[in-house]
Coordinates of C-alpha atoms and ligand atoms in Angstrom, one line a residue:
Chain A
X1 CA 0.0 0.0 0.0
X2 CA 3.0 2.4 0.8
X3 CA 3.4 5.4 2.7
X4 CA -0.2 6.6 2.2
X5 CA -1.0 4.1 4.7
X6 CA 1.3 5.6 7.7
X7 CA -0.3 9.0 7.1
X8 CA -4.1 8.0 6.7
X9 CA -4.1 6.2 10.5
X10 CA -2.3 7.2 13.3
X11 CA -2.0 5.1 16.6
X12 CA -4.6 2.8 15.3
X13 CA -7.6 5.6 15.5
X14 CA -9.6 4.5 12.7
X15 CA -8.8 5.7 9.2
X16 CA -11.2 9.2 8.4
X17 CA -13.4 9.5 5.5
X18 CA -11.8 12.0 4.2
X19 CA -8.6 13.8 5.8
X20 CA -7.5 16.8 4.3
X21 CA -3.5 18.5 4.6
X22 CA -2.4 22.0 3.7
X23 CA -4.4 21.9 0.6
X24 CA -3.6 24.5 -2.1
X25 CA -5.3 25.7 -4.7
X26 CA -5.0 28.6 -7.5
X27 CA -6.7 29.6 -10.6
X28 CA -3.9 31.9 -12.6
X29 CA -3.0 34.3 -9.8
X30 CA -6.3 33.7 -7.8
X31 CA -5.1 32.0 -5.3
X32 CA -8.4 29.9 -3.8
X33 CA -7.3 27.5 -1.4
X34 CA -4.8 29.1 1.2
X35 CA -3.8 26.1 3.2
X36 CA -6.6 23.9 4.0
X37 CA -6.6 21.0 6.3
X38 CA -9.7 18.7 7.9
X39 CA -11.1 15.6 8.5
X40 CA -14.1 14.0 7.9
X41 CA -14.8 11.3 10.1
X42 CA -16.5 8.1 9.3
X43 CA -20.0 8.5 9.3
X44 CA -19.8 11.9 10.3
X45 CA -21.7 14.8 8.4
X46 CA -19.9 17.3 8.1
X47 CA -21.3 21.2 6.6
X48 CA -19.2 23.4 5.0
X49 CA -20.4 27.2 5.2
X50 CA -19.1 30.5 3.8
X51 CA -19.3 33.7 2.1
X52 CA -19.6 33.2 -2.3
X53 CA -16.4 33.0 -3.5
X54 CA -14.5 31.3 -0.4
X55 CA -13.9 28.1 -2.1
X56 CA -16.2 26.1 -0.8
X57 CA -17.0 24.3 -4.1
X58 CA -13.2 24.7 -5.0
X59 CA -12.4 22.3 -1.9
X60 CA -15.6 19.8 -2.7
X61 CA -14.3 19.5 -6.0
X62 CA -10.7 18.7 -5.3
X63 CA -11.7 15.7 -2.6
X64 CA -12.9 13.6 -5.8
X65 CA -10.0 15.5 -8.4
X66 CA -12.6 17.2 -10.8
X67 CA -10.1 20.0 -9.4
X68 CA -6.6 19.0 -9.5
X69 CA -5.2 20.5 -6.1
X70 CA -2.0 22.3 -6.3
X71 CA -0.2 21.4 -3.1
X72 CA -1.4 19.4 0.4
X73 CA -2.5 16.0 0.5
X74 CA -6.4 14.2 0.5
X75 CA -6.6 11.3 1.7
X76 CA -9.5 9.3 0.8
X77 CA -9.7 6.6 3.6
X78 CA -6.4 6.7 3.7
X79 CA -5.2 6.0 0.3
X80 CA -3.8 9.5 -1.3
X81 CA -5.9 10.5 -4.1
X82 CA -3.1 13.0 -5.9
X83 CA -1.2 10.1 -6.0
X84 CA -0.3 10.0 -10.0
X85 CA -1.2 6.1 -10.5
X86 CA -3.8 6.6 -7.9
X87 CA -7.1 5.2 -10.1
X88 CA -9.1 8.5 -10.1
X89 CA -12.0 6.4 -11.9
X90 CA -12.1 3.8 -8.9
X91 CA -12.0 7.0 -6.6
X92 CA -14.7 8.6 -8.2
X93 CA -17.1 5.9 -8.5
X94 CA -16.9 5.9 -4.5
X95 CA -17.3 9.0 -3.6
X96 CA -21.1 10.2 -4.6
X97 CA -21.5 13.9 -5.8
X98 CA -24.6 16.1 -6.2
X99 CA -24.4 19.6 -8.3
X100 CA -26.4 22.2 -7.6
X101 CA -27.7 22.2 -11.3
X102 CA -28.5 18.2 -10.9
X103 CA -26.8 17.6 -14.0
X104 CA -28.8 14.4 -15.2
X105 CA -28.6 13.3 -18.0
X106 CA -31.0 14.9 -20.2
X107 CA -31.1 12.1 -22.8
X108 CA -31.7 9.2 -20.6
X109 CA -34.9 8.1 -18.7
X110 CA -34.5 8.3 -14.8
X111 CA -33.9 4.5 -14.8
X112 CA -31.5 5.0 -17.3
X113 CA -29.9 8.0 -15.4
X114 CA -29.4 5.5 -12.6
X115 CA -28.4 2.3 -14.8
X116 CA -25.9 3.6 -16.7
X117 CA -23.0 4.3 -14.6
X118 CA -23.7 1.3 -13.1
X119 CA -23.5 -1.0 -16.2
X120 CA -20.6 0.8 -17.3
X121 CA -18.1 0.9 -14.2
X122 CA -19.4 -1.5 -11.8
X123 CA -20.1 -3.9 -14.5
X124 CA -23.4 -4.8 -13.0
X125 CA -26.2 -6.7 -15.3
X126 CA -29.2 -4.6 -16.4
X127 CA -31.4 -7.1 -13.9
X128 CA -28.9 -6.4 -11.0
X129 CA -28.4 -2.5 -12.4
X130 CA -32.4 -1.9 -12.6
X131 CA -33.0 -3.6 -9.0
X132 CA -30.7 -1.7 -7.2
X133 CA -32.3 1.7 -9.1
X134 CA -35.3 0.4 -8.0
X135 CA -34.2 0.5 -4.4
X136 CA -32.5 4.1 -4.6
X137 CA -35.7 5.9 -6.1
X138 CA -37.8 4.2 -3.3
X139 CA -35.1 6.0 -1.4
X140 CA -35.9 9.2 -2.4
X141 CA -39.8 8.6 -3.0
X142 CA -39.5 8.7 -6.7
X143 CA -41.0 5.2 -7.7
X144 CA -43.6 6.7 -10.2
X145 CA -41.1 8.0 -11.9
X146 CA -38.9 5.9 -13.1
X147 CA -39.7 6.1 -16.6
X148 CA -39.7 9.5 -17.0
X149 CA -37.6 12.1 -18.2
X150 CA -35.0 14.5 -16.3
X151 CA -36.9 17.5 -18.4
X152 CA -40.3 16.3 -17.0
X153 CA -39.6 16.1 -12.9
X154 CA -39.7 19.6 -11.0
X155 CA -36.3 20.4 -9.6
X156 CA -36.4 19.3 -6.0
X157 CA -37.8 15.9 -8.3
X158 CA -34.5 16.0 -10.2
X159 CA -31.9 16.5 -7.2
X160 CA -33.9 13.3 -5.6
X161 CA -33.2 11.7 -8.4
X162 CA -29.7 12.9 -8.8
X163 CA -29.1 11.6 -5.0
X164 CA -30.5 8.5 -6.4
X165 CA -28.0 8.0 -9.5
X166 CA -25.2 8.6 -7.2
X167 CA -26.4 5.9 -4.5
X168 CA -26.8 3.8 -6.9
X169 CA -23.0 3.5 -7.1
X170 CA -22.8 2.4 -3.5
X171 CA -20.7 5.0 -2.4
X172 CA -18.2 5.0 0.6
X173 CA -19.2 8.9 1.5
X174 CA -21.6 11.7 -0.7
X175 CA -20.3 15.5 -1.2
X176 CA -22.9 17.7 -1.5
X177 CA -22.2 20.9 -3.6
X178 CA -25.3 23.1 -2.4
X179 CA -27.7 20.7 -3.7
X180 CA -30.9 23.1 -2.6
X181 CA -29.5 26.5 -4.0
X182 CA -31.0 26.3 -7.3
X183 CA -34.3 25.1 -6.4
X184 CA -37.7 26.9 -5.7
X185 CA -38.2 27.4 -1.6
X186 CA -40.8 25.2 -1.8
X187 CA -39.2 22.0 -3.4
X188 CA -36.3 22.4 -0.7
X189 CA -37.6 20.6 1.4
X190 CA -38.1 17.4 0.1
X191 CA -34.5 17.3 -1.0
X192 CA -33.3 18.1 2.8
X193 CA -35.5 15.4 4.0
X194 CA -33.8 13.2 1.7
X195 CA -30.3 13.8 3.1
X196 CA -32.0 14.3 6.9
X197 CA -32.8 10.6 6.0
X198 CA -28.9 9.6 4.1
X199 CA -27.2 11.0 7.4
X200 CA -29.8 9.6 10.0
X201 CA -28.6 5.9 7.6
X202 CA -25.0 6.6 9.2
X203 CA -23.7 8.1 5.9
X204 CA -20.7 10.4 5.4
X205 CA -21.1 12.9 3.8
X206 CA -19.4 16.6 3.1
X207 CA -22.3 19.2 2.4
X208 CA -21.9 22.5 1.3
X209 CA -24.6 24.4 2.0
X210 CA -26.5 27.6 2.8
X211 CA -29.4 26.2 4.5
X212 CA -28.2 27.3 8.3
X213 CA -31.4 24.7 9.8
X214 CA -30.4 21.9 8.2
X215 CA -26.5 22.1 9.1
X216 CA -28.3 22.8 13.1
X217 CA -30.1 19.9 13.1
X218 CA -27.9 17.5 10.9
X219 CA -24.3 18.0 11.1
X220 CA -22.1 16.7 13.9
X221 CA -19.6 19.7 12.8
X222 CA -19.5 22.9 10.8
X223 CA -16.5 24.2 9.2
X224 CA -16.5 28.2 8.5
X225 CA -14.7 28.8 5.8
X226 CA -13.6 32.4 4.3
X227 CA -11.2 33.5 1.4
X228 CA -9.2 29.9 0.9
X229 CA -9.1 29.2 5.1
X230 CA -11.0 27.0 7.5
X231 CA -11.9 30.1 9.8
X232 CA -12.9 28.4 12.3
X233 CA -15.0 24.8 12.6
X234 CA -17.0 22.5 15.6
X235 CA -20.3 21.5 16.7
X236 CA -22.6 23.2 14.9
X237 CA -24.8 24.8 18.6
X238 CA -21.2 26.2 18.9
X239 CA -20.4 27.8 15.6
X240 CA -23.6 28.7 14.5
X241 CA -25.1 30.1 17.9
X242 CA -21.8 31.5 19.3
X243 CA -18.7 31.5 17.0
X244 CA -15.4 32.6 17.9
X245 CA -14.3 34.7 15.2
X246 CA -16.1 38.0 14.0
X247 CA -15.9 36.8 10.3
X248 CA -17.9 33.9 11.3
X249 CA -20.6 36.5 13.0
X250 CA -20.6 38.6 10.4
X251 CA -21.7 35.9 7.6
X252 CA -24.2 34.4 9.9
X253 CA -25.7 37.4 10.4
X254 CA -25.9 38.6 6.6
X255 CA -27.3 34.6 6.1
X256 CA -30.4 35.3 9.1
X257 CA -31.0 38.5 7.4
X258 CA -30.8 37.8 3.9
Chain B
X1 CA -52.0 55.5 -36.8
X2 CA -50.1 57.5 -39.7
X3 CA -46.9 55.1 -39.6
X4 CA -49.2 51.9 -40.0
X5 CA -51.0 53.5 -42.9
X6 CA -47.8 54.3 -44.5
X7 CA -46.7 50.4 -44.1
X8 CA -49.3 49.1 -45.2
X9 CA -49.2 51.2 -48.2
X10 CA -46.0 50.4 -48.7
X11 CA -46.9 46.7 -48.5
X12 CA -49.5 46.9 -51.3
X13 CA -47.2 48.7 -53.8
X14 CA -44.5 45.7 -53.1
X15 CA -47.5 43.3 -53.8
X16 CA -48.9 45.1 -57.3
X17 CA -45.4 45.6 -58.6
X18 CA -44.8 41.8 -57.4
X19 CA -48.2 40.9 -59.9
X20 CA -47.5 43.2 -62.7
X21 CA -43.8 42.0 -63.2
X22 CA -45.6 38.1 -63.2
X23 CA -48.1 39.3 -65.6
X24 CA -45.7 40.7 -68.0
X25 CA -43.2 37.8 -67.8
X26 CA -46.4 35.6 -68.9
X27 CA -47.3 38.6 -71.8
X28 CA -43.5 38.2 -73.1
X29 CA -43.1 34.9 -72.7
X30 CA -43.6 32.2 -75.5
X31 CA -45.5 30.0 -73.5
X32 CA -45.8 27.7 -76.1
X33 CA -41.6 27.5 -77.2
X34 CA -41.5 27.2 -73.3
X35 CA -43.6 24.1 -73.3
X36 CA -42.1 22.0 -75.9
X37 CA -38.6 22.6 -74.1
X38 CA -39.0 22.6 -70.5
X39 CA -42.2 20.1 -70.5
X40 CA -42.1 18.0 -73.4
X41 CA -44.3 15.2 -72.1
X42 CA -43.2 12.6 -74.8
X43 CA -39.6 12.8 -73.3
X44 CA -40.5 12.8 -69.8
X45 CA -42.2 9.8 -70.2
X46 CA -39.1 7.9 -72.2
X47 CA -37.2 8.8 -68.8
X48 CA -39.1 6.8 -66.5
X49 CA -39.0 4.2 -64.4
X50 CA -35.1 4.4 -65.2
X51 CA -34.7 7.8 -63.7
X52 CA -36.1 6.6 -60.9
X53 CA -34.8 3.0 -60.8
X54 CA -31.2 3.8 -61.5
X55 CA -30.7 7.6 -61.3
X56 CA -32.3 8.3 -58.3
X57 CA -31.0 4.9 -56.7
X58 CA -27.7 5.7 -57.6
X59 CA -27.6 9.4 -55.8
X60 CA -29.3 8.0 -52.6
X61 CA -26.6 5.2 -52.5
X62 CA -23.7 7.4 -53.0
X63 CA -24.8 9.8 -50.9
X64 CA -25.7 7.2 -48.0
X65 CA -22.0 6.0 -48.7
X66 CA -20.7 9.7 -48.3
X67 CA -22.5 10.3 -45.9
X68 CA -21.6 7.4 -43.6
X69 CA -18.4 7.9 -44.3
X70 CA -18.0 11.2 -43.7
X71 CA -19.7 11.4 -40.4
X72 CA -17.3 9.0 -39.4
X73 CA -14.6 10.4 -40.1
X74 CA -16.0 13.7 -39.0
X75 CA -16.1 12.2 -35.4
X76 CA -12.7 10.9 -35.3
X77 CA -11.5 14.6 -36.3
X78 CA -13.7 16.5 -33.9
X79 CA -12.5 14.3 -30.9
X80 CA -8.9 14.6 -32.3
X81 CA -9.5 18.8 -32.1
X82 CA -10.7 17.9 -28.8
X83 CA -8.0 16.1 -27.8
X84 CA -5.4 17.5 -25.5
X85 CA -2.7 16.2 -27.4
X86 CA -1.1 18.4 -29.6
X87 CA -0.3 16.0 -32.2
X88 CA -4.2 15.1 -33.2
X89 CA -5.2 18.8 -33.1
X90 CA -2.8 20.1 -35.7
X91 CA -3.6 17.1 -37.7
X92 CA -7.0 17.9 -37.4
X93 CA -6.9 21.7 -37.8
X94 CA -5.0 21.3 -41.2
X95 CA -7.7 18.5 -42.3
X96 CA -10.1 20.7 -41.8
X97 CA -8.9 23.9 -43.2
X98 CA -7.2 22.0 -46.2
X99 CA -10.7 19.9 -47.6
X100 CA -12.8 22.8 -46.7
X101 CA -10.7 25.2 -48.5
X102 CA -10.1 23.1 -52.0
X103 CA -13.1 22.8 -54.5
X104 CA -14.5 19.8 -53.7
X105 CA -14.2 18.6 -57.7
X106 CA -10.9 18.8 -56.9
X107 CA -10.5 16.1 -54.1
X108 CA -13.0 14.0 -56.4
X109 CA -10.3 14.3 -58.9
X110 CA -7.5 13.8 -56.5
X111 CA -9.5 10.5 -55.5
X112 CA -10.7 9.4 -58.7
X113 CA -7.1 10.2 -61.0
X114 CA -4.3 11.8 -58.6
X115 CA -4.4 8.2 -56.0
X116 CA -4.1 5.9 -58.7
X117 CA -1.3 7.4 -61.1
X118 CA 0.1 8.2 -58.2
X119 CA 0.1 4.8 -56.5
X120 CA -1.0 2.2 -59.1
X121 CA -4.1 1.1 -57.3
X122 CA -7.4 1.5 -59.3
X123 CA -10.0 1.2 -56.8
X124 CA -13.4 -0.1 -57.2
X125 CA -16.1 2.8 -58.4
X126 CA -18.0 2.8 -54.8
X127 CA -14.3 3.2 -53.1
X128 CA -13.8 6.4 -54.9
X129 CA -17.3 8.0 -55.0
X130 CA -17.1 7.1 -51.1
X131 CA -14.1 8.8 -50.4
X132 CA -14.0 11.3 -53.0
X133 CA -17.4 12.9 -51.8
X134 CA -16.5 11.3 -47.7
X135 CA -13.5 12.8 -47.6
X136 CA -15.1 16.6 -47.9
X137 CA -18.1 15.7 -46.2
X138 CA -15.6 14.6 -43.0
X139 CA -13.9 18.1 -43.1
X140 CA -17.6 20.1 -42.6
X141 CA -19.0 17.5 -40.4
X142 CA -16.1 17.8 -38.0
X143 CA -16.5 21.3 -37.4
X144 CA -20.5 20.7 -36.7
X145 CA -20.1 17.8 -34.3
X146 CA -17.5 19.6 -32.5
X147 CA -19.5 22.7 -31.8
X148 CA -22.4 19.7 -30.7
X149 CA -19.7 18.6 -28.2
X150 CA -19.2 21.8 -26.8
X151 CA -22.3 22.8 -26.6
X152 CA -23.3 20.2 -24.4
X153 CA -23.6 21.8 -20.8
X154 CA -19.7 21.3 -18.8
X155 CA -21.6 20.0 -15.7
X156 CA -22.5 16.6 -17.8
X157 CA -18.9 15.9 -18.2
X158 CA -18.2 16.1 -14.2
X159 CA -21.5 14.2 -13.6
X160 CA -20.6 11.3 -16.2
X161 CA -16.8 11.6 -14.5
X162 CA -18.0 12.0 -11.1
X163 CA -19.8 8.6 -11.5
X164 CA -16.6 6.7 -12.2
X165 CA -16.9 6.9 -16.2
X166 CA -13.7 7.8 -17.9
X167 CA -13.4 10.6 -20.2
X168 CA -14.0 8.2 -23.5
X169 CA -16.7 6.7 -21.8
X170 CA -18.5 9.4 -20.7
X171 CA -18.4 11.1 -24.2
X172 CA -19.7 7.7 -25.9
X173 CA -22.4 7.3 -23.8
X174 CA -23.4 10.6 -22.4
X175 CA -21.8 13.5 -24.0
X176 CA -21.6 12.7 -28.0
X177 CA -25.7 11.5 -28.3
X178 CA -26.5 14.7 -26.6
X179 CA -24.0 16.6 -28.7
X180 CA -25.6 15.0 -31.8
X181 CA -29.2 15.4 -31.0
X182 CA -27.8 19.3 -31.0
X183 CA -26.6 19.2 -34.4
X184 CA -29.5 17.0 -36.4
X185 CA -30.6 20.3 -37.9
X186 CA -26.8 21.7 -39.4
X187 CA -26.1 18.1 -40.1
X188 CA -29.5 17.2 -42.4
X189 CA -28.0 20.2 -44.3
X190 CA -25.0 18.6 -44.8
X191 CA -26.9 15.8 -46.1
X192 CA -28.5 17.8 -48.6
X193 CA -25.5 19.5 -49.9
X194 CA -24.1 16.0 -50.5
X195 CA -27.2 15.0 -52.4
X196 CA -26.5 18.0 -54.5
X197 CA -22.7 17.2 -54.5
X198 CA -23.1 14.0 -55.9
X199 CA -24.2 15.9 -59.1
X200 CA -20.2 16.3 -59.3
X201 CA -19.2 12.8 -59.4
X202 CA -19.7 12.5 -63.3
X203 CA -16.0 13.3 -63.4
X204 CA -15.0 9.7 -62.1
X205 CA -16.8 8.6 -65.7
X206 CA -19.5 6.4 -65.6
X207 CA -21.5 3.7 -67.6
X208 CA -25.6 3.4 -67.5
X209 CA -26.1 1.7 -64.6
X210 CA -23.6 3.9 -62.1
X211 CA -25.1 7.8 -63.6
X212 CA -26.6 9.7 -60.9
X213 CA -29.8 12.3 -61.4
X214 CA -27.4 15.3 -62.7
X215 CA -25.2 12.9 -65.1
X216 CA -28.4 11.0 -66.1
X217 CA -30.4 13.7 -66.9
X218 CA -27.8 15.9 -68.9
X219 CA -27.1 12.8 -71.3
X220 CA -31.0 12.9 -72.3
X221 CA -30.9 16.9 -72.9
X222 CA -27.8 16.4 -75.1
X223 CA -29.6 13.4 -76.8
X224 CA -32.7 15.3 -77.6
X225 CA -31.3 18.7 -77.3
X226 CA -34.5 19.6 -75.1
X227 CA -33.7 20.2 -71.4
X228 CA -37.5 18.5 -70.4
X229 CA -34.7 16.5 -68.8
X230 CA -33.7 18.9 -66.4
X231 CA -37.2 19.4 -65.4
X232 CA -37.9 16.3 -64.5
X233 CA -34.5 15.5 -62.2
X234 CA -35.0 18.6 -60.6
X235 CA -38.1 17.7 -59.4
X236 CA -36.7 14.3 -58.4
X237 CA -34.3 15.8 -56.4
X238 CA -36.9 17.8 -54.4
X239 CA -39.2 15.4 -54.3
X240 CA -35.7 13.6 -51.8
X241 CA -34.7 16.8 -50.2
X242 CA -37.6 18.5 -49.2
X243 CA -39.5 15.9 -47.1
X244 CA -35.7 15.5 -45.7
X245 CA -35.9 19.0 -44.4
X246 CA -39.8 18.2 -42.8
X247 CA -38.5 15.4 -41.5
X248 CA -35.5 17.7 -39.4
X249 CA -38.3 20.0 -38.7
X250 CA -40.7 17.8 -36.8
X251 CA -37.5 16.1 -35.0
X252 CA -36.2 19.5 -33.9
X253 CA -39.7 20.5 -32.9
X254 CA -39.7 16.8 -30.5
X255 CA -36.3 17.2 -29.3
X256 CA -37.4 21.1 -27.9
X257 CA -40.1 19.2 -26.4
X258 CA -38.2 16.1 -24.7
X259 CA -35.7 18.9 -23.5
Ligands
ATP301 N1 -12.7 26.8 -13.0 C1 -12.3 28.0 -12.5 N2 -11.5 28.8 -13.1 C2 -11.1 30.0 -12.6 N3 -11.5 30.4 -11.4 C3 -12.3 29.7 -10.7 C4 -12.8 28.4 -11.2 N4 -13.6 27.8 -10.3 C5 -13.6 28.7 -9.3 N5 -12.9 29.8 -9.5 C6 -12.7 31.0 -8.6 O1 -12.4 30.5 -7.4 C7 -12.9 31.2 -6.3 C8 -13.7 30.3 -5.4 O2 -14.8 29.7 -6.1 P1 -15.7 28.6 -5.5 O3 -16.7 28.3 -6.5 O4 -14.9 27.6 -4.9 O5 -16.4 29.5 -4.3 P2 -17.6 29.0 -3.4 O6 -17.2 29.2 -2.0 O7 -18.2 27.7 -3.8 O8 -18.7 30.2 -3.8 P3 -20.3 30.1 -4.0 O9 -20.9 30.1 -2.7 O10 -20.6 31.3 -4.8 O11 -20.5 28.8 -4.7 C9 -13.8 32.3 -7.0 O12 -13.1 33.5 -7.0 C10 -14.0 31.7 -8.4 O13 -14.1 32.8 -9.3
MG302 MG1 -19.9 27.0 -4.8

């Protein structure tokens, strides 16, 4: 396994989810991520909160290398992803991600959305493929539609059913990528409930988000994160209700009032 | 109130002079000298069922072959401009640029005389109307099916990757059929410049049973020296491309619907 091993567990703790080391990240001279380092514990659900522009995405999308990091280590249950012969298409198919614009695929019927990746990475028969996409839409309480078309389903709909297609891969943790932001108020609720229900199932997952309630009630921590740094992070009734640093008062203010 | 009354005016003028210059066409015109060359039923009628049966055949095949061809070898050199090897792109690039620039009687030529003086190989008929026609075709093709690609939204590309496809997997299955429902309309065009191309492949020669509507037709009007002929593969020729063009319509219309 090699020396990815010694730094994913220490002292026989067991291995994190997802452990994070003086990540750094630029776009040309915009420097994004300024030294980032956390863990995400097995199991754990962890929120990720911050001003626009503070590289919350940026970090989500380094954890499975759609963003190549430029410096710092992830370690993916302990095995470091940046590692050049790491498999990145092995990584991927472990690590469950949900957009904020759903991105299904507009082509393909739900069941098809939720088949495919299946059939062509894990190899799985259609019978075996269909049953478990069966199982994932009763998930998400989207049974009905299972023949219908991504352009057809409202959007809180479509971000079940994109939670859905990336169960359906069995994944080891989910990152979340403020998977309510581009809906209507209304339909956000149905798509919290359906992660309420993925973390109350024990599963890790990494949420970015905006919704302030639902990192309250769900998270075991919060991370603050401004301008490329982990501000400050901890249980959310600490960071959300009395955080340390003014940076973190100020946003949470601007979030209540906005 | 005034503005509309002037337009409408304006319109009615456009619409008498439109009549008046039909009417005096049909005063000046021999309508009778125009019959007997343009409509001469006794020659129409010689033409059939062979302009159908053989002419028309023949342009539908070689432009299916063309066409066939052509697109795939249009998607090879899209993903090769795609391609983040430097190599493939230039290759690509100057493919493009070279076959779009050149007449394409002139690549028919190069295909149907340069290739075999030059190498000694005399291919079969089909083999050069294929390539000679293809190999143009591929050059516009690739330029449409690479703007499909890129048109199709980035975030499908991360989903697809996010899912554990690789890059050539997630552009077979998810990002090239979205990318080609995107270009059906540009590409039925192309189809219907190659049914019009094919009018060029006379220059390859050909015997009675290989003519195509242009080559078929323009032997009858030299015959007879009466250019009926002409009439009647011109119609043939819309009577293909036209419901081709429908046909895009009513798809274009379903795929705004599905989307
Ligand atoms: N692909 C990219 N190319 C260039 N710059 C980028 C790219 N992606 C992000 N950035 C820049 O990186 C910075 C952080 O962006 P990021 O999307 O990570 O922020 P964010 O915290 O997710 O913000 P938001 O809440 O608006 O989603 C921004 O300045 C953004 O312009
Ligand atoms: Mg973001």
């Amino acid at each position: 396994m090699g020396p990815s091993d010694t730094t994913g567990a220490q002292d026989g703790a067991p291995v994190p989810a997802i452990r994070i080391g003086g990540l750094h990240k630029s776009f040309g001279d915009n420097h994004v991520l300024r030294g980032i380092d956390f863990v995400v514990g097995e199991g754990e659900v962890v929120c990720v909160i911050g001003p626009s522009g503070s590289g919350k995405s940026t970090l989500l999308r380094c954890v499975n290398r759609l963003e190549e990091a430029d410096e710092g280590s992830i370690l993916i249950e302990g095995a470091d992803i940046r590692d050049p012969d790491a498999d990145v298409d092995l990584l991927r198919s472990r690590i469950g991600m949900v957009f904020q614009s759903f991105n299904l695929f507009p082509h393909l019927s739900v069941l098809r959305n939720l088949t495919i990746a299946q059939r062509r990475v894990r190899r799985r028969s259609e019978a075996e493929a269909t049953e478990v996409a069966r199982h994932n839409l009763a998930r998400v309480g989207l049974s009905d539609k299972i023949d219908a078309y991504p352009a057809h389903l409202s959007g809180g709909q479509q971000q079940r059913v994109a939670i859905a297609r990336a169960l359906s891969m069995d994944p080891d943790m989910m990152l979340f990528d403020e998977p309510t932001s581009a809906l209507d108020p209304e339909l956000v609720g149905e798509v919290l409930e359906v992660m309420r229900a993925l973390a109350s199932e024990g599963m890790t997952m990494m949420v970015v988000t905006h919704e302030m309630g639902f990192a309250r009630d769900v998270a075991d921590r919060v991370v603050f994160m401004d301008e490329g740094v982990v501000v400050e992070e901890g249980p959310p009734e600490r960071i959300l209700v009395a955080p340390e640093h003014d940076r973190t008062r100020r946003f949470l203010k601007v979030v209540a009032d906005g | 109130m005034t503005r509309r009354r002037r337009q409408r005016l304006v319109r009615g003028l456009l619409y008498a002079s439109a009549v008046a210059v039909v009417v005096a066409l049909a005063a000046v015109a021999d309508v009778d000298l125009l019959r007997r060359n343009f409509l001469d039923r006794e020659i129409a009628a010689t033409m059939f069922p062979d302009v159908l049966l053989i002419a028309a055949r023949n342009t539908i095949v070689y432009t299916a072959l063309a066409f066939t061809f052509g697109l795939a070898l249009g998607l090879v050199l899209a993903l090769m401009r795609l391609s983040s090897i430097g190599p493939y792109r230039w290759f690509a690039t100057v493919y493009i640029e070279v076959f779009r620039g050149l007449p394409a009687l002139l690549t028919i030529f190069l295909v149907g005389f340069g290739i075999p003086i030059a190498f000694q190989v005399r291919w079969p008929i089909l083999v050069q109307i294929t390539l000679g026609l293809g190999i143009v075709a591929a050059a516009y093709m690739a330029e449409t099916i690479r703007a499909g690609i890129e048109a199709v939204p980035r975030g499908q590309m991360e989903a697809a990757r996010s899912l554990g496809m690789s890059r050539g997997r997630a552009m077979a299955s998810i990002i090239i059929p979205q990318g080609f429902r995107i270009i059906v309309p540009p590409l039925t065009n192309e189809l219907v410049l190659l049914i019009k191309d094919t009018s060029l492949l006379f220059v390859l020669g050909t015997t009675p049973a290989t003519k195509e509507l242009t080559k078929f037709g323009r032997d009858i009007l030299t015959a007879r020296a009466n250019a009926t002929p002409l009439i009647v593969v011109g119609a043939v020729y819309l009577l293909i491309t036209i419901p081709l063009t429908q046909l895009v319509a009513v798809l274009e219309r379903r795929n705004a619907r599905a989307r």
